PDB file of C-alpha atoms in Angstrom:
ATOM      1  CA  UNK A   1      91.422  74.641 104.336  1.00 57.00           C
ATOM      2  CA  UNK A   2      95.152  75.256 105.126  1.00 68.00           C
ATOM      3  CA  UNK A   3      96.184  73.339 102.404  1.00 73.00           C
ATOM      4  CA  UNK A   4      94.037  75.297  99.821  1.00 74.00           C
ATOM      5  CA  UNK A   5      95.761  78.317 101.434  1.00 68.00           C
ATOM      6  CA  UNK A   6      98.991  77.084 100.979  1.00 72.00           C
ATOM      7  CA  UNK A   7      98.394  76.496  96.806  1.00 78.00           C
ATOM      8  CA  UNK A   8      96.708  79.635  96.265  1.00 72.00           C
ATOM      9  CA  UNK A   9      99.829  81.644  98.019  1.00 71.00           C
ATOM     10  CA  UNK A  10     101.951  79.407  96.130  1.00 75.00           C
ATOM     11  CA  UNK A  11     100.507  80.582  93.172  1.00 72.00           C
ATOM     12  CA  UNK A  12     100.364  84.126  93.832  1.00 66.00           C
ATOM     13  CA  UNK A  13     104.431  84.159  93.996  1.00 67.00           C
ATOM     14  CA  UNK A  14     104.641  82.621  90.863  1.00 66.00           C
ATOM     15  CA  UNK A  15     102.152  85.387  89.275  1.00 64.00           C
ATOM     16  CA  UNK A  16     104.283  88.171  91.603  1.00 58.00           C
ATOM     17  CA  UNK A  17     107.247  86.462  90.134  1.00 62.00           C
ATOM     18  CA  UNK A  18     106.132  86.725  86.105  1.00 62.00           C
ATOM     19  CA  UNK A  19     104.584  90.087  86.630  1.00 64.00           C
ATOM     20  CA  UNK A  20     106.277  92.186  89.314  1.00 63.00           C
ATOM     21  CA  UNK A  21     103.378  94.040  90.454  1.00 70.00           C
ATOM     22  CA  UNK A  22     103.276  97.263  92.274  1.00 78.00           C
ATOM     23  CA  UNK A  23     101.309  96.662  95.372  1.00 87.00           C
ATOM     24  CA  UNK A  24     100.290  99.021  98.487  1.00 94.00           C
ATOM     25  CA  UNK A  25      99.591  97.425 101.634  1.00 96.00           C
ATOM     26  CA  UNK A  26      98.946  98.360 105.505  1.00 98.00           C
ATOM     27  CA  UNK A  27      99.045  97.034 108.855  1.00 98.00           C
ATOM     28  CA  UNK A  28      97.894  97.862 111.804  1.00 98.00           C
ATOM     29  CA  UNK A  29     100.108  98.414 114.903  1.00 98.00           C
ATOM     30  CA  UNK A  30      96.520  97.698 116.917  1.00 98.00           C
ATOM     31  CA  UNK A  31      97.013  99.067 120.672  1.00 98.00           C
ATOM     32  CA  UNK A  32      94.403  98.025 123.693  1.00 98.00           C
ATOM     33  CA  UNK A  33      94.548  99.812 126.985  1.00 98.00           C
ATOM     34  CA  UNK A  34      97.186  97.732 128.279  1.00 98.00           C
ATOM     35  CA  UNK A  35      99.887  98.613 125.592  1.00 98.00           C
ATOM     36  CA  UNK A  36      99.517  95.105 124.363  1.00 98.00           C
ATOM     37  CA  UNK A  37      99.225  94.589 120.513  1.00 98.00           C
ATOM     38  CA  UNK A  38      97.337  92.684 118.317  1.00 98.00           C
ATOM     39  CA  UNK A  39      98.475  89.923 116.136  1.00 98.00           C
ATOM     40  CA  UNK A  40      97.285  87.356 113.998  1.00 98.00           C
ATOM     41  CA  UNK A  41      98.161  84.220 112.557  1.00 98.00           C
ATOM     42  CA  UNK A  42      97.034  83.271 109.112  1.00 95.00           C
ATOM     43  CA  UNK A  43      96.085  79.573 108.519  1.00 93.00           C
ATOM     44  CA  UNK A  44      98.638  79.404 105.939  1.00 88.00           C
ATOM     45  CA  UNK A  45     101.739  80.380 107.940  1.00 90.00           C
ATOM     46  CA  UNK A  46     103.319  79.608 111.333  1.00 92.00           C
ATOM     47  CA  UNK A  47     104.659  83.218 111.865  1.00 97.00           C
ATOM     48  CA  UNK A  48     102.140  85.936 113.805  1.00 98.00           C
ATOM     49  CA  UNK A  49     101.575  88.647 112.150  1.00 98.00           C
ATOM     50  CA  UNK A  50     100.009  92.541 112.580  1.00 98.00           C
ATOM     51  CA  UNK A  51      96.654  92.743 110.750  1.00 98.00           C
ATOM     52  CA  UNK A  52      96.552  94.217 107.426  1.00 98.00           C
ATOM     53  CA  UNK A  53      96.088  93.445 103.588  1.00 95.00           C
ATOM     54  CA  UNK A  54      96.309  95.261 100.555  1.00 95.00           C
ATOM     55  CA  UNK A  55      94.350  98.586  99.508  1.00 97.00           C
ATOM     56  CA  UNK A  56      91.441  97.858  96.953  1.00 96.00           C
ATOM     57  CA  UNK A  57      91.639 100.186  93.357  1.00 94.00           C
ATOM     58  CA  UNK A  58      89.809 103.327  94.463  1.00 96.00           C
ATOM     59  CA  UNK A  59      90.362 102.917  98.026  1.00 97.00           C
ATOM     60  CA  UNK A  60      92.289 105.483 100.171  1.00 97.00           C
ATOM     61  CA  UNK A  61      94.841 103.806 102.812  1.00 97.00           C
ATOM     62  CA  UNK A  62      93.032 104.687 106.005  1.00 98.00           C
ATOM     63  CA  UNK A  63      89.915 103.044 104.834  1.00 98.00           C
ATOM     64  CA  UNK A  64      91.866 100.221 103.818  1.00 98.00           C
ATOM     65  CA  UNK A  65      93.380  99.642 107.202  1.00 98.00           C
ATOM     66  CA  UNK A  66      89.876 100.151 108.934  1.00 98.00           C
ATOM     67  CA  UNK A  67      87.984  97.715 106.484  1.00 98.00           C
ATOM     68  CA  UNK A  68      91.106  95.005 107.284  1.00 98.00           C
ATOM     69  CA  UNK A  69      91.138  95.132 111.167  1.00 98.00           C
ATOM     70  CA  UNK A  70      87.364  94.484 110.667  1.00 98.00           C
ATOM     71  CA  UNK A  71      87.637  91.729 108.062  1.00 98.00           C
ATOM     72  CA  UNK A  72      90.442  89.925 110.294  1.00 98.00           C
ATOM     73  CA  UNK A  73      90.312  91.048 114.007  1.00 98.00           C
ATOM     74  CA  UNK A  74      86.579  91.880 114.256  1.00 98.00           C
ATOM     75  CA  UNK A  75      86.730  95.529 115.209  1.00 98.00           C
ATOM     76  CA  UNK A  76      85.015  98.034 113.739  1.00 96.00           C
ATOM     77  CA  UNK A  77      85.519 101.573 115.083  1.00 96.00           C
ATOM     78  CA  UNK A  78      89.388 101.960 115.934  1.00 97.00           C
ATOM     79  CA  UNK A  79      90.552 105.001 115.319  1.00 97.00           C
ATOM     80  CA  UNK A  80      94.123 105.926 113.660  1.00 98.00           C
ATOM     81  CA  UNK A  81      95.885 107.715 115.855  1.00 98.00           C
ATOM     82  CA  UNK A  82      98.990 107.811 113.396  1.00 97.00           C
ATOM     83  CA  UNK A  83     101.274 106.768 110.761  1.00 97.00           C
ATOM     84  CA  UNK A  84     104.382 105.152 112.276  1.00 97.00           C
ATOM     85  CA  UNK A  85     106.047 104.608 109.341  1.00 96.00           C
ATOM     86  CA  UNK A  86     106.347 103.828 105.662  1.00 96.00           C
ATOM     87  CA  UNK A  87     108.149 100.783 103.961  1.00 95.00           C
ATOM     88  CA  UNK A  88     108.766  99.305 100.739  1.00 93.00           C
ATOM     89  CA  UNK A  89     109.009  95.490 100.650  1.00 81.00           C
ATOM     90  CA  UNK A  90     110.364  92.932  98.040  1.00 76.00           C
ATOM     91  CA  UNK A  91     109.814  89.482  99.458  1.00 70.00           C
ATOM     92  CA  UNK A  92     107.788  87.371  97.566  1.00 64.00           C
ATOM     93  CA  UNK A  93     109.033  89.013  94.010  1.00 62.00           C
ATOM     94  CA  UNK A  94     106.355  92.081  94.260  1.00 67.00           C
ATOM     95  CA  UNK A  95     106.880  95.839  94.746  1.00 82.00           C
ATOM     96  CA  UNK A  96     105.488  96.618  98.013  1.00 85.00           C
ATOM     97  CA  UNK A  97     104.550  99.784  99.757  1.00 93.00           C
ATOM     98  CA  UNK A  98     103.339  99.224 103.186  1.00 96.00           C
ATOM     99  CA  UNK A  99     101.847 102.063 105.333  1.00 98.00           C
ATOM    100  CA  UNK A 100     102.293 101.280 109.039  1.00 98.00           C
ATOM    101  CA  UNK A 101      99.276 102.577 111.101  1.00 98.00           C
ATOM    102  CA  UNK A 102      98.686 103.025 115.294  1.00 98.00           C
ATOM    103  CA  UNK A 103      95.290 102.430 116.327  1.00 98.00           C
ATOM    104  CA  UNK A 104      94.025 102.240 119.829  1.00 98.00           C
ATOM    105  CA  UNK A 105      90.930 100.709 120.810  1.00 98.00           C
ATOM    106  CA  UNK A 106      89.384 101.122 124.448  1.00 98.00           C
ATOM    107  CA  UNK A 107      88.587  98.085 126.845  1.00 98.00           C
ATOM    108  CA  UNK A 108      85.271  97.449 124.885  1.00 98.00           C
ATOM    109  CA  UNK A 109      87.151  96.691 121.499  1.00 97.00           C
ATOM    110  CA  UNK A 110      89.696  94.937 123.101  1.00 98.00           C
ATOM    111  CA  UNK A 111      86.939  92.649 124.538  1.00 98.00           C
ATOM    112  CA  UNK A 112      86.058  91.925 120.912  1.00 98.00           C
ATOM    113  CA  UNK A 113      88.963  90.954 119.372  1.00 98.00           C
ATOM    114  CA  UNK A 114      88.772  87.753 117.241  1.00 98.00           C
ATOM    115  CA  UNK A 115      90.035  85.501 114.446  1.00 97.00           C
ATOM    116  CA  UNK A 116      86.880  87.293 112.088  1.00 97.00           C
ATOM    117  CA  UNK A 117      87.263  85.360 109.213  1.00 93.00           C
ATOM    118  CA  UNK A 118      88.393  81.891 110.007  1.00 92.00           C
ATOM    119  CA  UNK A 119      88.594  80.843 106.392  1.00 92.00           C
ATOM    120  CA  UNK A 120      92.013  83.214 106.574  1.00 93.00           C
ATOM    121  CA  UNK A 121      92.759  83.774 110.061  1.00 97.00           C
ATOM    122  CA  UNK A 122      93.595  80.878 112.715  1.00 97.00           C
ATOM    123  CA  UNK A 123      94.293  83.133 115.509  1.00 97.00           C
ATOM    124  CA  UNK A 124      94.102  86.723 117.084  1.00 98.00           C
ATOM    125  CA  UNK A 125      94.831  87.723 120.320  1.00 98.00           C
ATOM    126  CA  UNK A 126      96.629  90.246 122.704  1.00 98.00           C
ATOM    127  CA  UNK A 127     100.337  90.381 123.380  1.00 98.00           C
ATOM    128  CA  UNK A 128     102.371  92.623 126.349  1.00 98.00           C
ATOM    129  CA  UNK A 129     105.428  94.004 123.372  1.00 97.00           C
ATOM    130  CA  UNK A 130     107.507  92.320 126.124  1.00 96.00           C
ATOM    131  CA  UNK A 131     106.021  88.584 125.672  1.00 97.00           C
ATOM    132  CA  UNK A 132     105.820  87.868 121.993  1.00 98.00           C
ATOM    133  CA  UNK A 133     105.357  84.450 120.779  1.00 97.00           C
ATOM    134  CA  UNK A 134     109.046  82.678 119.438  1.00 97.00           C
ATOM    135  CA  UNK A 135     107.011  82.768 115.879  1.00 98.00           C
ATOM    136  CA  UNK A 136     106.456  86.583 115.656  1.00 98.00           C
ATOM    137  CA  UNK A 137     107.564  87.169 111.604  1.00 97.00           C
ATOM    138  CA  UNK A 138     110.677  89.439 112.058  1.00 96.00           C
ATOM    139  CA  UNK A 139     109.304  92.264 110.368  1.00 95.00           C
ATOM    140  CA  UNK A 140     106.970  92.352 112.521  1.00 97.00           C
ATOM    141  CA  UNK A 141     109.337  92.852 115.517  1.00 97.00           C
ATOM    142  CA  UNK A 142     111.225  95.180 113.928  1.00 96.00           C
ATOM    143  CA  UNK A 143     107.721  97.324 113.942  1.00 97.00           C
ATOM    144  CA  UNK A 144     106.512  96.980 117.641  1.00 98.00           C
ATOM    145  CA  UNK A 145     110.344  97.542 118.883  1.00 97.00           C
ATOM    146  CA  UNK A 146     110.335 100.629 116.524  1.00 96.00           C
ATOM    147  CA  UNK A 147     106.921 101.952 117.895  1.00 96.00           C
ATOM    148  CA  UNK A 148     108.440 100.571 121.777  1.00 96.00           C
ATOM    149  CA  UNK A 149     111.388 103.313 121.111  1.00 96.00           C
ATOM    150  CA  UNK A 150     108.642 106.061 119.423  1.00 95.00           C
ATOM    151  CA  UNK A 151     110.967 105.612 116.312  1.00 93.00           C
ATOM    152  CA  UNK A 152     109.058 106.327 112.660  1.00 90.00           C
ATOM    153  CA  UNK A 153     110.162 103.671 110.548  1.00 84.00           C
ATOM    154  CA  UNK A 154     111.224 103.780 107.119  1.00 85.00           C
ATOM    155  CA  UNK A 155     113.156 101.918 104.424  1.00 84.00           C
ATOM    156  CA  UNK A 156     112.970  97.950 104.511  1.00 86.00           C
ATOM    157  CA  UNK A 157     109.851  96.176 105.948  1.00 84.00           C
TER     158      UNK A 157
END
């Protein structure tokens, strides 16, 4: 299955290479009772990552962000507490807007978090901000030290 991962992002940089899309995206800076945060690795990457995908056509952003913690970390009913920050991102040849969001879940989400689909997602769990995994993506560091310091990011992802 990681393999088949591997060739389909393959060939979604080639297409983001020919076309140069326009994409919006968000993540979720997900936050138990503990302060730790949630992260997931994808199947098709070594690097951890905060959950999040892109918004659908006729989808609004907060919706987006609630449909993808479901779809990857299994919970269903955090709310958004804020926005911590909006970025624009060019890796991977596309035009990306990403909307950061904080969510907090109480002791009964936490309890629930999971890799949900584990066609995409090899791992989920909880991390203290001060314990990260070596193989957190930098970008993603950048955002938990930027919430850490109550900082609203902007600019680069």
């Amino acid at each position: 299955m990681a393999l088949a991962h591997r060739i389909v992002a393959r060939a979604f940089r080639a297409w983001f290479w020919l076309r140069r899309p326009r994409t919006i995206g968000v993540r979720a800076l997900l936050v138990d009772p503990h302060g730790r945060i949630a992260l997931v690795r994808h199947h098709y990457t070594r690097f951890w990552y905060l959950p999040g995908g892109g918004v659908n056509r006729n989808e609004d952003m907060g919706s987006a962000v609630q449909r993808e913690v479901a779809e990857e970390v299994g919970i269903d009913d955090a709310p958004i507490v804020t926005i911590a920050g909006v970025f624009h991102n060019r890796r991977e040849y596309k035009d990306d807007h990403v909307v950061l969001f904080v969510m907090m879940v109480d002791a009964d989400a936490a309890a629930r978090l999971h890799a949900a689909d584990r066609r995409e997602i090899a791992e989920a769990r909880w991390f203290a901000p001060d314990a990260l995994p070596d193989t957190v993506s930098p970008a993603t560091r950048r955002r938990i030290a930027e919430y850490q310091r109550g900082a609203t990011g902007l600019g680069t992802w």
